[in-house]
Amino acid sequence: MSTPALLSPLQIGPLTARNRLWLPPMCMYSAQEHDGVATDWHVLHYGTRAVGGFGTVIVEATAVTPEGRLSEFDLGLWDDAQIEGHRRIVAAIHDGGALAGVQLGHGGRKAGTPPWRPDAAGARAGTLQGWDLVAPSAIAYPSEGHAVPRELDEAGIARLVEAFAQAARRAAAAGYDLIEIHGAHGYLLHEFLSPLSNTRSDAFGGDESGRRRFPLQVVAAVRHAIDDAGSSAGTIDGAEAGAPRALGIRLSATDWAEGGLTGQDTARFAVELAAAGVDAIHVSTGGNVPGTVPVGPGYQVPYAAQARAALAASVADGGPGAGVIVVAVGVIDSAAQAEAILTAGDADAIAAGRPALRDPYLPVRWAHELGVNDWREAGLPVQYWRGAWR
Ligand SMILES: Cc1cc2nc3c(=O)[nH]c(=O)nc-3n(C[C@H](O)[C@H](O)[C@H](O)COP(=O)(O)O)c2cc1C
């Protein structure tokens, strides 16, 4: 029997994952001391998903500044003191046989909300009192309780570019293989990209190229930071410095709203990102306008396919995009569905989030469902090999 596409190795920039399943970033809101420091919960949670067979595990949205956190309980990488906790997460993920990625983000006008946990008082009630909100324009997220952000000036923008670079340097020091920049879900980078939240008239707003300026500056700064870490000899704070690293970005392909970003805008942007040195594009949607996303089985897959087709067309024309992978996500919750998306050529990899909250061993189970019996060859935990047989 030939290996199912889902269980075949995946090249991500300079790295190879054992299969094409990604754990997408999912906030655990478990930095209990409000200091952005990882806890045992994170180590266990991510390590378990690696043991469960994911090829690539992306750690949740991790803030590049304290004000950029989505809640007080978010992880951070704005301080060297936060590196050690991430190093423990990385070790647990590597022990489980997966590549370790981390999503670096800033919440922009949607920062500083209570955590989306049912045990949090006032969950989803808008901006916390006194939070210093920044955004491309002084326009509140159009939902109850969200405060009006301060419009960033050019010095503030430059500081944030540097904050992303410094957080990436720390992520490299923690040993992460892949850095995913959060450019989706109505957070800061997406706010710059979307004409619905960016009404600036300076170099960082206006037409498509102006709205892309800040996100592309972040991409360039992060690429530089991780390449720099990869080329320096010896160790950075004890982590292997010379290791090659991959760069990804998560995008909301469409705003699902009149006048907002469209799949075509994003497909064109994917080619520009490829030219800027991005290795992986993780295609989500929505988040900048409340209540418009038509969630359903595979609802975001056509946007991944559109970006992948634009990259292929660019390569065929001699342009950038060679080797850049596209990850599909969103209500992909059966092995057959995931396999069909890959064999149709709609994406190079599949991320499954909520299914993995229900079942940390999802990849092992899906491998079994797809008839994979040789778990050693598939790179799955050999300790569980008897699970492959009825
Ligand atoms: C608990 C939870 C936390 C999430 N946190 C993040 C996050 O930190 N960053 C992000 O880009 N998306 C986040 N998401 C979105 C998921 O990564 C994923 O895109 C979404 O759940 C759809 O995929 P699924 O249907 O496989 O769950 C989160 C989703 C859930 C359920």
XYZ file of C-alpha atoms and ligand atoms in Angstrom:
421
model
C 0.000 0.000 0.000
C 1.377 3.418 -0.875
C 1.765 5.971 1.894
C -1.239 8.300 2.162
C -0.422 11.909 1.284
C -1.263 12.942 4.856
C 1.435 10.676 6.255
C 4.120 11.582 3.740
C 6.985 13.866 4.816
C 6.625 17.615 4.389
C 9.420 19.967 3.416
C 9.089 23.357 5.154
C 11.918 25.594 3.989
C 15.077 23.892 5.224
C 13.199 21.451 7.485
C 11.364 18.164 7.069
C 8.322 17.207 9.120
C 7.411 13.531 9.435
C 3.928 14.130 8.025
C 1.547 16.797 6.748
C -0.533 17.311 9.861
C -0.154 20.556 11.793
C -1.456 21.442 15.193
C -2.548 25.041 14.564
C -1.896 27.695 17.215
C -4.543 27.650 19.935
C -4.421 29.960 22.962
C -4.499 28.049 26.229
C -4.739 31.204 28.400
C -2.660 29.454 31.013
C 0.179 31.826 31.902
C -1.252 31.981 35.405
C 1.009 34.681 36.845
C 0.175 37.210 34.089
C 3.873 37.266 33.195
C 3.711 35.507 29.806
C 5.734 32.601 31.202
C 4.887 29.048 30.128
C 3.653 26.623 32.759
C 3.619 22.842 33.124
C 0.244 22.912 31.382
C 1.837 24.142 28.164
C 4.645 21.603 28.301
C 2.224 18.720 28.814
C -0.374 19.968 26.323
C 2.036 20.497 23.422
C 4.151 17.440 24.245
C 1.041 15.271 24.187
C 0.046 16.485 20.719
C 3.583 15.729 19.470
C 3.408 12.216 20.918
C -0.010 11.952 19.293
C 1.697 12.152 15.928
C 1.423 15.713 14.603
C 4.303 16.462 12.247
C 4.369 20.135 13.174
C 3.110 21.638 16.422
C 2.560 25.390 16.462
C 2.451 26.907 19.920
C -0.322 29.430 20.518
C -0.271 33.179 19.782
C 2.664 34.466 21.816
C 2.885 38.185 22.381
C 5.803 40.342 21.248
C 4.941 43.094 23.766
C 2.861 43.002 26.983
C 0.220 45.310 25.427
C 0.023 43.001 22.428
C -1.388 40.140 24.516
C -4.943 39.118 23.796
C -5.437 38.596 27.542
C -3.323 38.653 30.711
C -3.015 34.868 30.468
C -1.237 34.763 27.097
C 2.267 33.484 26.549
C 4.953 36.034 25.736
C 8.401 36.356 24.223
C 8.999 40.028 24.962
C 11.510 39.258 27.718
C 14.537 36.962 27.933
C 13.075 35.558 31.171
C 10.364 33.905 29.052
C 12.845 31.865 26.966
C 13.315 29.073 29.497
C 9.630 28.087 29.588
C 9.513 27.948 25.792
C 12.669 25.842 25.809
C 10.812 23.267 27.923
C 7.886 23.285 25.473
C 10.264 22.817 22.531
C 12.019 19.905 24.271
C 8.672 18.183 24.890
C 7.604 18.665 21.251
C 10.934 17.385 19.933
C 10.790 14.385 22.265
C 7.463 13.547 20.646
C 9.029 13.636 17.179
C 7.449 16.836 15.823
C 8.842 20.111 14.558
C 8.224 22.924 17.033
C 6.765 26.202 15.851
C 5.541 29.264 17.680
C 3.112 31.922 16.531
C 4.321 35.459 17.256
C 1.610 38.047 17.412
C 0.243 41.370 18.556
C -3.457 41.834 19.184
C -3.704 45.438 17.956
C -7.171 46.828 18.578
C -8.372 43.423 19.778
C -5.706 43.074 22.493
C -6.483 43.157 26.202
C -9.723 41.236 26.386
C -10.692 38.675 29.012
C -9.545 35.181 28.008
C -11.984 33.152 25.943
C -12.441 30.619 28.661
C -15.749 29.808 30.280
C -14.136 30.074 33.714
C -13.097 33.692 33.087
C -15.313 36.407 34.515
C -16.806 38.605 31.808
C -15.518 36.454 28.934
C -15.883 38.122 25.497
C -16.973 41.419 27.020
C -14.547 43.671 25.113
C -11.420 45.580 26.129
C -10.157 45.315 29.695
C -10.102 48.580 31.640
C -6.946 50.642 31.084
C -5.347 48.494 28.368
C -3.085 50.509 26.037
C -4.567 49.628 22.646
C -2.706 50.482 19.438
C -3.748 49.985 15.819
C -3.177 51.424 12.333
C -6.172 53.740 12.770
C -8.229 54.975 15.724
C -11.187 52.733 14.877
C -12.582 50.362 17.507
C -13.274 46.729 16.664
C -16.988 46.967 15.870
C -18.320 44.849 18.706
C -19.697 45.711 22.114
C -17.221 46.919 24.719
C -14.197 47.338 22.460
C -12.240 50.530 23.169
C -10.941 52.939 20.540
C -7.224 52.241 19.920
C -4.482 54.830 19.635
C -3.253 55.317 16.060
C 0.377 54.227 15.804
C 2.869 56.853 14.654
C 5.894 55.909 12.568
C 8.156 55.601 15.622
C 5.598 53.285 17.236
C 5.469 51.167 14.096
C 9.280 50.900 14.021
C 9.295 49.847 17.701
C 6.835 47.066 16.944
C 8.853 45.809 13.972
C 11.818 45.610 16.341
C 9.662 43.856 18.982
C 8.786 41.134 16.450
C 12.484 40.758 15.556
C 13.510 40.484 19.221
C 10.769 37.971 19.962
C 11.923 35.916 16.961
C 15.489 36.006 18.279
C 14.192 34.672 21.616
C 12.130 32.016 19.843
C 15.289 30.883 18.048
C 17.110 30.836 21.385
C 14.359 28.615 22.781
C 15.018 26.207 19.908
C 11.876 26.644 17.816
C 12.241 25.290 14.284
C 9.548 27.446 12.763
C 8.318 30.958 13.499
C 4.782 31.742 12.364
C 3.893 35.427 12.217
C 0.263 36.046 13.153
C -1.195 38.012 10.271
C -4.788 36.828 10.700
C -7.988 37.111 12.757
C -8.272 40.869 13.043
C -5.084 41.324 15.034
C -2.437 43.952 14.362
C -0.959 42.781 11.040
C -4.377 41.955 9.631
C -5.617 45.374 10.777
C -2.905 46.994 8.659
C -3.735 44.796 5.655
C -7.488 45.369 5.661
C -8.981 48.605 4.284
C -11.751 48.182 6.870
C -9.354 48.856 9.769
C -6.574 50.810 8.048
C -7.643 54.271 6.868
C -4.184 55.859 7.134
C -3.054 58.302 4.485
C 0.703 57.940 5.110
C 3.128 55.313 3.740
C 1.535 52.596 5.913
C -1.963 52.947 4.509
C -3.856 53.755 1.354
C -3.360 51.321 -1.498
C -2.447 47.661 -1.238
C 1.281 48.307 -1.163
C 0.922 50.867 1.637
C -1.261 48.552 3.732
C 1.240 45.735 3.231
C 4.243 47.845 4.244
C 4.173 47.115 8.001
C 3.482 43.369 7.630
C 6.292 43.095 5.067
C 8.637 44.994 7.387
C 7.792 42.497 10.137
C 8.430 39.579 7.762
C 11.805 41.020 6.722
C 12.850 41.727 10.318
C 11.843 38.270 11.556
C 13.494 36.544 8.580
C 16.670 38.471 9.310
C 16.535 37.666 13.042
C 16.135 33.923 12.537
C 18.710 33.717 9.734
C 21.118 35.636 11.928
C 20.490 33.218 14.786
C 20.961 30.337 12.350
C 24.293 31.578 11.076
C 25.931 32.487 14.390
C 28.316 29.916 15.744
C 27.872 28.052 19.007
C 24.805 28.524 21.136
C 22.405 31.352 21.947
C 21.706 31.161 25.673
C 22.310 27.420 25.547
C 20.158 26.602 22.483
C 21.634 25.335 19.257
C 22.290 28.514 17.298
C 23.359 27.164 13.944
C 20.106 25.320 13.260
C 18.224 26.333 10.114
C 14.746 27.704 10.742
C 11.618 28.171 8.698
C 9.362 31.208 8.511
C 5.597 31.012 8.185
C 2.751 33.494 8.267
C -0.912 33.041 9.044
C -3.333 35.158 7.043
C -7.040 35.816 7.002
C -7.577 35.393 3.283
C -10.914 37.203 3.313
C -12.714 39.590 5.661
C -16.050 38.068 4.585
C -17.265 41.665 4.299
C -17.988 44.264 1.642
C -14.957 46.481 1.044
C -12.630 44.124 2.919
C -9.847 41.768 1.897
C -10.678 39.118 -0.688
C -9.169 35.762 -1.601
C -7.677 37.347 -4.698
C -5.923 40.066 -2.677
C -4.461 37.374 -0.476
C -3.403 35.123 -3.350
C -1.422 38.042 -4.805
C 0.021 38.785 -1.377
C 1.131 35.149 -1.045
C 3.444 35.647 -4.018
C 4.859 38.833 -2.487
C 5.430 36.982 0.789
C 7.226 34.200 -1.068
C 9.547 36.807 -2.546
C 10.100 38.167 0.980
C 11.372 34.801 2.223
C 8.296 33.154 3.733
C 8.366 29.335 3.592
C 4.792 28.540 4.698
C 1.452 30.296 4.318
C -1.276 29.195 6.715
C -4.628 30.206 5.291
C -7.380 31.146 7.726
C -10.123 33.762 7.287
C -12.120 36.398 9.143
C -11.765 38.012 12.538
C -11.749 41.676 11.550
C -15.538 41.986 11.335
C -17.715 40.232 13.909
C -20.240 37.605 12.989
C -19.645 37.147 9.251
C -17.688 33.880 8.959
C -19.771 31.053 7.413
C -18.191 28.234 9.411
C -18.754 24.765 7.913
C -16.811 21.728 6.739
C -13.664 22.823 4.893
C -14.988 26.394 4.592
C -11.517 27.924 4.230
C -10.015 25.332 1.894
C -10.909 27.211 -1.339
C -8.803 30.141 -0.077
C -5.812 27.875 0.526
C -6.302 26.455 -2.975
C -6.440 29.972 -4.436
C -3.176 30.987 -2.755
C -1.519 27.733 -3.798
C -2.623 28.238 -7.410
C -1.244 31.795 -7.417
C 2.106 30.544 -6.136
C 2.178 27.804 -8.791
C 1.317 30.314 -11.539
C 4.086 32.599 -10.325
C 6.613 29.771 -10.401
C 5.457 28.766 -13.894
C 6.119 32.364 -14.997
C 9.604 32.294 -13.530
C 8.515 34.286 -10.449
C 8.850 33.578 -6.708
C 7.015 30.814 -4.853
C 9.082 27.675 -5.435
C 8.978 25.441 -2.374
C 6.524 27.641 -0.462
C 3.893 25.466 1.163
C 0.246 26.277 1.873
C -1.562 24.976 4.951
C -5.354 24.545 4.969
C -7.353 24.786 8.211
C -10.916 25.013 9.453
C -13.364 22.214 10.233
C -11.266 19.509 8.646
C -12.199 16.707 10.957
C -11.866 13.378 9.234
C -8.903 11.525 7.777
C -10.713 11.043 4.464
C -11.499 14.776 4.187
C -7.900 15.726 4.974
C -6.504 13.206 2.508
C -8.879 14.398 -0.243
C -7.760 18.028 0.194
C -4.137 17.020 -0.263
C -4.700 14.697 -3.207
C -6.822 17.363 -4.949
C -3.793 19.669 -4.728
C -5.667 22.275 -2.686
C -2.995 22.435 0.030
C 0.354 20.957 1.067
C -0.540 20.405 4.712
C -3.602 20.203 6.944
C -4.069 21.834 10.335
C -6.644 20.391 12.728
C -7.289 22.395 15.878
C -10.491 21.613 17.725
C -10.385 17.955 16.656
C -7.035 17.780 18.469
C -8.564 19.284 21.615
C -10.995 16.379 21.572
C -8.305 13.846 20.687
C -4.587 14.540 21.172
C -3.803 11.299 19.309
C -5.680 12.415 16.205
C -2.789 11.771 13.743
C -2.187 8.300 15.136
C -5.895 7.553 14.805
C -6.092 9.012 11.287
C -2.996 7.015 10.240
C -4.774 3.879 11.430
C -7.953 4.843 9.569
C -5.930 5.384 6.384
C -4.441 1.896 6.703
C -0.909 2.830 7.772
C 0.519 -0.137 9.649
C 4.212 0.602 9.690
C 4.382 3.268 12.352
C 8.159 3.257 12.419
C 8.282 4.198 8.754
C 5.599 6.846 9.351
C 7.687 8.302 12.188
C 4.894 7.753 14.702
C 5.746 6.777 18.289
C 7.010 3.203 18.144
C 5.829 2.709 21.716
C 2.265 2.767 20.355
C 2.884 0.492 17.355
C 0.483 -2.166 18.575
C -2.267 0.398 18.105
C -1.846 -0.021 14.347
C -3.191 -3.563 14.455
C -6.686 -4.680 15.089
C -9.164 27.397 21.877
C -8.741 28.040 20.586
C -7.715 28.960 20.590
C -7.256 29.529 19.385
N -6.165 30.355 19.404
C -5.614 30.753 18.228
C -4.345 31.407 18.201
O -3.669 31.583 19.210
N -3.880 31.825 16.994
C -4.562 31.590 15.829
O -4.100 31.984 14.755
N -5.738 30.926 15.836
C -6.248 30.475 16.985
N -7.392 29.712 16.972
C -7.954 29.266 15.676
C -7.407 27.872 15.307
O -6.008 27.887 15.113
C -8.070 27.311 14.046
O -7.728 28.134 12.956
C -9.582 27.246 14.170
O -9.946 26.615 15.384
C -10.220 26.493 12.998
O -9.657 25.208 12.860
P -10.378 23.880 13.471
O -11.752 23.825 12.862
O -9.489 22.755 13.046
O -10.424 24.037 14.960
C -7.879 29.176 18.171
C -8.955 28.276 18.189
C -9.365 27.690 19.354
C -10.476 26.670 19.322
